Amino acid sequence: MSAMSKDPRIKLGVLFGGRSGEHEVSLASAASVIAALDPGAYEIYAVGLTPSGRIARPDELRRMLPGELWDRVRPLAVLGSAASLLSVRSDAAGETEDAGAPEPDIWFPLLHGPYGEDGTLQGLLEMAGLPYIGCGVLASAVAMDKDIAKRLLAQAGLPVTPSLTVTAHELDTDLEAVRHTAERAWGYPMFSKPANLGSSVGVHRIGARDEFAAAVRDSARYDRKILIEKGIDGRELECAILGTAASVVGEVVSAGEFYDYESKYVSTESRLEIPASIDPATSDTIRALALRAFAALDGSGLARVDFFLERDSGTIWINEINTMPGFTPISMYTKLWAATGVPFGDLVAELIRLGLERFGEKNGRRISPRQVCAGYDPA
Ligand SMILES: Nc1ncnc2c1ncn2[C@@H]1O[C@H](COP(=O)(O)OP(=O)(O)O)[C@@H](O)[C@H]1O
Ligand SMILES: [Mg+2]
């Protein structure tokens, strides 16, 4: 036993950065978590992923974090060490080259969008036998794919925005037919969007027929599969999930015609209203739907479920589920919990507890008649 194991602090590994368009958001999320946690209670390890997807060297890692946080983290250049599938054993006795390297108790994959929030990183952590915060491989991957997510939600009887999924190939070969189908189904305005992305990249409002072709073709630049949706004239309401609890409901009041990239990240005119001024019955309905949606995708830990409240009819539609929403103190997710009575530090502590609980539950189960998963000591 090394002296370090006597340190009563929780060893939290923060994983951030990455290849997606939300790299910068991830840096902000990680800096927020590091800054907010009590150094007396947490020892923080940091692994940065560069925009090309490589583990950052210590000098690169420093550039990814504000200077005042450098002495709060211990940089790591590996994910997992002893007993990990992803490390190389140096001898048959099972000693590893980095056997003395510290290993976090749990990882926080604070990455948003593809190659982070979409189950790929979660799969790497699973393979390495490492506990982590948030949704597992399946829920992460399904939620990232707006097409598959909507099929599961619809199958669970949940109200999803009406849409049509088409492949880039179908657009190439028969754009007119696709347009006719969408026009017959709901007409204008419509929205087109890539199935797997975020940050409103490639999302277009289609106000009339002459905008259709350019919009769907642009969406198809980002994915081989796109969604064409009925345009909802609605308020945008969001609800945060933590374990089995749903937060108060918040509203995004967008600066632009819709919540596009500019309104999300550039404009200072967009604002969050927490709690949203909606009647208690609508709020209760949204919270219940958020929990059902999370369960339908087999979510765990956290997610933010986004809705439209249609202005004319009062109909509530589920727009999408984000399994690793922005995690800064000014992000909707953390603000919703703060307004529900769970401040930032308690939120992280609860996510850690949930992550460890899930790891224990999963790894306590047998994966073959003889063997339980590696990395779990049932004693
Ligand atoms: N069917 C729709 N009707 C009305 N507005 C929509 C629709 N789909 C998307 N939007 C607008 O576009 C924004 C981004 O779309 P969204 O599906 O949430 O993608 P992202 O994953 O990029 O956030 C939404 O926040 C909303 O403002
Ligand atoms: Mg969205």
JSON list of N, CA and C and ligand atoms in Angstrom, two decimals, residues 146 161-162 190-191 193 197-201 203 229-234 236 238 254 257-260 264 304 306 308 319-320 322, ligand 1:
[
{"chain": "A", "resi": 146, "resn": "LYS", "atom": "N", "xyz": [-30.29, 11.63, -32.88]},
{"chain": "A", "resi": 146, "resn": "LYS", "atom": "CA", "xyz": [-31.64, 12.16, -32.71]},
{"chain": "A", "resi": 146, "resn": "LYS", "atom": "C", "xyz": [-32.69, 11.26, -33.37]},
{"chain": "A", "resi": 161, "resn": "THR", "atom": "N", "xyz": [-41.22, 15.66, -31.41]},
{"chain": "A", "resi": 161, "resn": "THR", "atom": "CA", "xyz": [-41.52, 16.54, -32.53]},
{"chain": "A", "resi": 161, "resn": "THR", "atom": "C", "xyz": [-41.63, 15.69, -33.81]},
{"chain": "A", "resi": 162, "resn": "PRO", "atom": "N", "xyz": [-42.70, 15.85, -34.57]},
{"chain": "A", "resi": 162, "resn": "PRO", "atom": "CA", "xyz": [-42.86, 15.05, -35.79]},
{"chain": "A", "resi": 162, "resn": "PRO", "atom": "C", "xyz": [-41.68, 15.25, -36.74]},
{"chain": "A", "resi": 190, "resn": "MET", "atom": "N", "xyz": [-40.29, 24.31, -41.52]},
{"chain": "A", "resi": 190, "resn": "MET", "atom": "CA", "xyz": [-39.70, 23.04, -41.11]},
{"chain": "A", "resi": 190, "resn": "MET", "atom": "C", "xyz": [-38.33, 23.34, -40.53]},
{"chain": "A", "resi": 191, "resn": "PHE", "atom": "N", "xyz": [-37.73, 22.34, -39.91]},
{"chain": "A", "resi": 191, "resn": "PHE", "atom": "CA", "xyz": [-36.33, 22.42, -39.49]},
{"chain": "A", "resi": 191, "resn": "PHE", "atom": "C", "xyz": [-35.58, 21.25, -40.08]},
{"chain": "A", "resi": 193, "resn": "LYS", "atom": "N", "xyz": [-31.82, 19.13, -39.66]},
{"chain": "A", "resi": 193, "resn": "LYS", "atom": "CA", "xyz": [-30.67, 19.02, -38.75]},
{"chain": "A", "resi": 193, "resn": "LYS", "atom": "C", "xyz": [-29.95, 17.70, -38.95]},
{"chain": "A", "resi": 197, "resn": "LEU", "atom": "N", "xyz": [-25.21, 15.57, -33.86]},
{"chain": "A", "resi": 197, "resn": "LEU", "atom": "CA", "xyz": [-24.31, 16.71, -33.65]},
{"chain": "A", "resi": 197, "resn": "LEU", "atom": "C", "xyz": [-24.82, 17.49, -32.45]},
{"chain": "A", "resi": 198, "resn": "GLY", "atom": "N", "xyz": [-24.47, 18.74, -32.35]},
{"chain": "A", "resi": 198, "resn": "GLY", "atom": "CA", "xyz": [-24.93, 19.56, -31.24]},
{"chain": "A", "resi": 198, "resn": "GLY", "atom": "C", "xyz": [-24.57, 20.99, -31.55]},
{"chain": "A", "resi": 199, "resn": "SER", "atom": "N", "xyz": [-24.81, 21.86, -30.58]},
{"chain": "A", "resi": 199, "resn": "SER", "atom": "CA", "xyz": [-24.45, 23.28, -30.75]},
{"chain": "A", "resi": 199, "resn": "SER", "atom": "C", "xyz": [-25.17, 23.94, -31.90]},
{"chain": "A", "resi": 200, "resn": "SER", "atom": "N", "xyz": [-26.26, 23.34, -32.36]},
{"chain": "A", "resi": 200, "resn": "SER", "atom": "CA", "xyz": [-27.04, 23.90, -33.47]},
{"chain": "A", "resi": 200, "resn": "SER", "atom": "C", "xyz": [-26.28, 23.95, -34.78]},
{"chain": "A", "resi": 201, "resn": "VAL", "atom": "N", "xyz": [-25.15, 23.27, -34.86]},
{"chain": "A", "resi": 201, "resn": "VAL", "atom": "CA", "xyz": [-24.38, 23.26, -36.10]},
{"chain": "A", "resi": 201, "resn": "VAL", "atom": "C", "xyz": [-25.17, 22.47, -37.16]},
{"chain": "A", "resi": 203, "resn": "VAL", "atom": "N", "xyz": [-28.08, 23.11, -38.23]},
{"chain": "A", "resi": 203, "resn": "VAL", "atom": "CA", "xyz": [-29.53, 23.18, -38.01]},
{"chain": "A", "resi": 203, "resn": "VAL", "atom": "C", "xyz": [-30.09, 24.39, -38.77]},
{"chain": "A", "resi": 229, "resn": "GLU", "atom": "N", "xyz": [-37.92, 18.19, -39.67]},
{"chain": "A", "resi": 229, "resn": "GLU", "atom": "CA", "xyz": [-38.94, 18.22, -38.63]},
{"chain": "A", "resi": 229, "resn": "GLU", "atom": "C", "xyz": [-39.99, 19.27, -38.90]},
{"chain": "A", "resi": 230, "resn": "LYS", "atom": "N", "xyz": [-41.14, 19.03, -38.34]},
{"chain": "A", "resi": 230, "resn": "LYS", "atom": "CA", "xyz": [-42.17, 20.06, -38.30]},
{"chain": "A", "resi": 230, "resn": "LYS", "atom": "C", "xyz": [-41.62, 21.22, -37.47]},
{"chain": "A", "resi": 231, "resn": "GLY", "atom": "N", "xyz": [-41.72, 22.43, -37.96]},
{"chain": "A", "resi": 231, "resn": "GLY", "atom": "CA", "xyz": [-41.27, 23.59, -37.18]},
{"chain": "A", "resi": 231, "resn": "GLY", "atom": "C", "xyz": [-42.28, 23.90, -36.10]},
{"chain": "A", "resi": 232, "resn": "ILE", "atom": "N", "xyz": [-41.83, 23.96, -34.88]},
{"chain": "A", "resi": 232, "resn": "ILE", "atom": "CA", "xyz": [-42.74, 24.23, -33.77]},
{"chain": "A", "resi": 232, "resn": "ILE", "atom": "C", "xyz": [-42.57, 25.68, -33.34]},
{"chain": "A", "resi": 233, "resn": "ASP", "atom": "N", "xyz": [-43.67, 26.41, -33.32]},
{"chain": "A", "resi": 233, "resn": "ASP", "atom": "CA", "xyz": [-43.61, 27.77, -32.79]},
{"chain": "A", "resi": 233, "resn": "ASP", "atom": "C", "xyz": [-43.84, 27.65, -31.29]},
{"chain": "A", "resi": 234, "resn": "GLY", "atom": "N", "xyz": [-42.73, 27.52, -30.57]},
{"chain": "A", "resi": 234, "resn": "GLY", "atom": "CA", "xyz": [-42.91, 27.22, -29.16]},
{"chain": "A", "resi": 234, "resn": "GLY", "atom": "C", "xyz": [-41.86, 27.85, -28.26]},
{"chain": "A", "resi": 236, "resn": "GLU", "atom": "N", "xyz": [-38.95, 27.30, -25.48]},
{"chain": "A", "resi": 236, "resn": "GLU", "atom": "CA", "xyz": [-37.99, 26.20, -25.27]},
{"chain": "A", "resi": 236, "resn": "GLU", "atom": "C", "xyz": [-37.77, 26.01, -23.78]},
{"chain": "A", "resi": 238, "resn": "GLU", "atom": "N", "xyz": [-36.50, 23.42, -20.54]},
{"chain": "A", "resi": 238, "resn": "GLU", "atom": "CA", "xyz": [-35.53, 22.36, -20.28]},
{"chain": "A", "resi": 238, "resn": "GLU", "atom": "C", "xyz": [-35.62, 21.89, -18.84]},
{"chain": "A", "resi": 254, "resn": "SER", "atom": "N", "xyz": [-34.25, 32.86, -26.56]},
{"chain": "A", "resi": 254, "resn": "SER", "atom": "CA", "xyz": [-33.18, 33.02, -27.54]},
{"chain": "A", "resi": 254, "resn": "SER", "atom": "C", "xyz": [-33.16, 34.41, -28.15]},
{"chain": "A", "resi": 257, "resn": "GLU", "atom": "N", "xyz": [-33.94, 34.05, -34.15]},
{"chain": "A", "resi": 257, "resn": "GLU", "atom": "CA", "xyz": [-35.23, 33.49, -34.54]},
{"chain": "A", "resi": 257, "resn": "GLU", "atom": "C", "xyz": [-35.40, 32.10, -33.95]},
{"chain": "A", "resi": 258, "resn": "PHE", "atom": "N", "xyz": [-34.28, 31.39, -33.86]},
{"chain": "A", "resi": 258, "resn": "PHE", "atom": "CA", "xyz": [-34.27, 30.15, -33.07]},
{"chain": "A", "resi": 258, "resn": "PHE", "atom": "C", "xyz": [-32.93, 30.08, -32.35]},
{"chain": "A", "resi": 259, "resn": "TYR", "atom": "N", "xyz": [-32.73, 29.01, -31.55]},
{"chain": "A", "resi": 259, "resn": "TYR", "atom": "CA", "xyz": [-31.54, 28.95, -30.71]},
{"chain": "A", "resi": 259, "resn": "TYR", "atom": "C", "xyz": [-30.38, 28.39, -31.54]},
{"chain": "A", "resi": 260, "resn": "ASP", "atom": "N", "xyz": [-29.90, 29.20, -32.45]},
{"chain": "A", "resi": 260, "resn": "ASP", "atom": "CA", "xyz": [-28.81, 28.77, -33.34]},
{"chain": "A", "resi": 260, "resn": "ASP", "atom": "C", "xyz": [-27.45, 28.99, -32.67]},
{"chain": "A", "resi": 264, "resn": "LYS", "atom": "N", "xyz": [-26.60, 30.81, -29.10]},
{"chain": "A", "resi": 264, "resn": "LYS", "atom": "CA", "xyz": [-26.12, 29.98, -27.98]},
{"chain": "A", "resi": 264, "resn": "LYS", "atom": "C", "xyz": [-24.82, 30.50, -27.40]},
{"chain": "A", "resi": 304, "resn": "ARG", "atom": "N", "xyz": [-29.96, 16.41, -19.59]},
{"chain": "A", "resi": 304, "resn": "ARG", "atom": "CA", "xyz": [-30.87, 17.56, -19.69]},
{"chain": "A", "resi": 304, "resn": "ARG", "atom": "C", "xyz": [-31.85, 17.24, -20.81]},
{"chain": "A", "resi": 306, "resn": "ASP", "atom": "N", "xyz": [-34.79, 18.49, -23.29]},
{"chain": "A", "resi": 306, "resn": "ASP", "atom": "CA", "xyz": [-35.24, 19.75, -23.88]},
{"chain": "A", "resi": 306, "resn": "ASP", "atom": "C", "xyz": [-36.59, 19.61, -24.56]},
{"chain": "A", "resi": 308, "resn": "PHE", "atom": "N", "xyz": [-40.28, 21.64, -26.37]},
{"chain": "A", "resi": 308, "resn": "PHE", "atom": "CA", "xyz": [-40.98, 22.80, -26.91]},
{"chain": "A", "resi": 308, "resn": "PHE", "atom": "C", "xyz": [-42.37, 22.83, -26.28]},
{"chain": "A", "resi": 319, "resn": "ASN", "atom": "N", "xyz": [-37.86, 17.69, -27.60]},
{"chain": "A", "resi": 319, "resn": "ASN", "atom": "CA", "xyz": [-36.96, 17.98, -28.72]},
{"chain": "A", "resi": 319, "resn": "ASN", "atom": "C", "xyz": [-35.76, 17.04, -28.69]},
{"chain": "A", "resi": 320, "resn": "GLU", "atom": "N", "xyz": [-35.05, 17.01, -27.58]},
{"chain": "A", "resi": 320, "resn": "GLU", "atom": "CA", "xyz": [-33.86, 16.15, -27.53]},
{"chain": "A", "resi": 320, "resn": "GLU", "atom": "C", "xyz": [-33.40, 15.94, -26.11]},
{"chain": "A", "resi": 322, "resn": "ASN", "atom": "N", "xyz": [-29.78, 15.57, -23.88]},
{"chain": "A", "resi": 322, "resn": "ASN", "atom": "CA", "xyz": [-28.32, 15.72, -23.86]},
{"chain": "A", "resi": 322, "resn": "ASN", "atom": "C", "xyz": [-27.77, 15.01, -22.64]},
{"chain": "B", "resi": 1, "resn": "LIG", "atom": "N1", "xyz": [-38.64, 21.20, -34.88]},
{"chain": "B", "resi": 1, "resn": "LIG", "atom": "C1", "xyz": [-38.21, 22.40, -34.44]},
{"chain": "B", "resi": 1, "resn": "LIG", "atom": "N2", "xyz": [-39.09, 23.43, -34.31]},
{"chain": "B", "resi": 1, "resn": "LIG", "atom": "C2", "xyz": [-38.67, 24.64, -33.86]},
{"chain": "B", "resi": 1, "resn": "LIG", "atom": "N3", "xyz": [-37.41, 24.93, -33.52]},
{"chain": "B", "resi": 1, "resn": "LIG", "atom": "C3", "xyz": [-36.49, 23.94, -33.63]},
{"chain": "B", "resi": 1, "resn": "LIG", "atom": "C4", "xyz": [-36.85, 22.63, -34.08]},
{"chain": "B", "resi": 1, "resn": "LIG", "atom": "N4", "xyz": [-35.74, 21.87, -34.06]},
{"chain": "B", "resi": 1, "resn": "LIG", "atom": "C5", "xyz": [-34.74, 22.66, -33.64]},
{"chain": "B", "resi": 1, "resn": "LIG", "atom": "N5", "xyz": [-35.17, 23.91, -33.39]},
{"chain": "B", "resi": 1, "resn": "LIG", "atom": "C6", "xyz": [-34.35, 25.04, -32.94]},
{"chain": "B", "resi": 1, "resn": "LIG", "atom": "O1", "xyz": [-32.99, 24.76, -33.21]},
{"chain": "B", "resi": 1, "resn": "LIG", "atom": "C7", "xyz": [-32.24, 24.64, -31.99]},
{"chain": "B", "resi": 1, "resn": "LIG", "atom": "C8", "xyz": [-31.19, 23.56, -32.12]},
{"chain": "B", "resi": 1, "resn": "LIG", "atom": "O2", "xyz": [-31.80, 22.33, -32.46]},
{"chain": "B", "resi": 1, "resn": "LIG", "atom": "P1", "xyz": [-31.55, 21.01, -31.61]},
{"chain": "B", "resi": 1, "resn": "LIG", "atom": "O3", "xyz": [-32.39, 19.96, -32.22]},
{"chain": "B", "resi": 1, "resn": "LIG", "atom": "O4", "xyz": [-31.77, 21.29, -30.18]},
{"chain": "B", "resi": 1, "resn": "LIG", "atom": "O5", "xyz": [-30.03, 20.68, -31.93]},
{"chain": "B", "resi": 1, "resn": "LIG", "atom": "P2", "xyz": [-28.69, 20.76, -31.06]},
{"chain": "B", "resi": 1, "resn": "LIG", "atom": "O6", "xyz": [-28.39, 19.35, -30.67]},
{"chain": "B", "resi": 1, "resn": "LIG", "atom": "O7", "xyz": [-27.69, 21.32, -31.99]},
{"chain": "B", "resi": 1, "resn": "LIG", "atom": "O8", "xyz": [-28.97, 21.62, -29.85]},
{"chain": "B", "resi": 1, "resn": "LIG", "atom": "C9", "xyz": [-33.29, 24.41, -30.93]},
{"chain": "B", "resi": 1, "resn": "LIG", "atom": "O9", "xyz": [-32.84, 24.81, -29.67]},
{"chain": "B", "resi": 1, "resn": "LIG", "atom": "C10", "xyz": [-34.44, 25.26, -31.45]},
{"chain": "B", "resi": 1, "resn": "LIG", "atom": "O10", "xyz": [-34.21, 26.63, -31.20]}
]
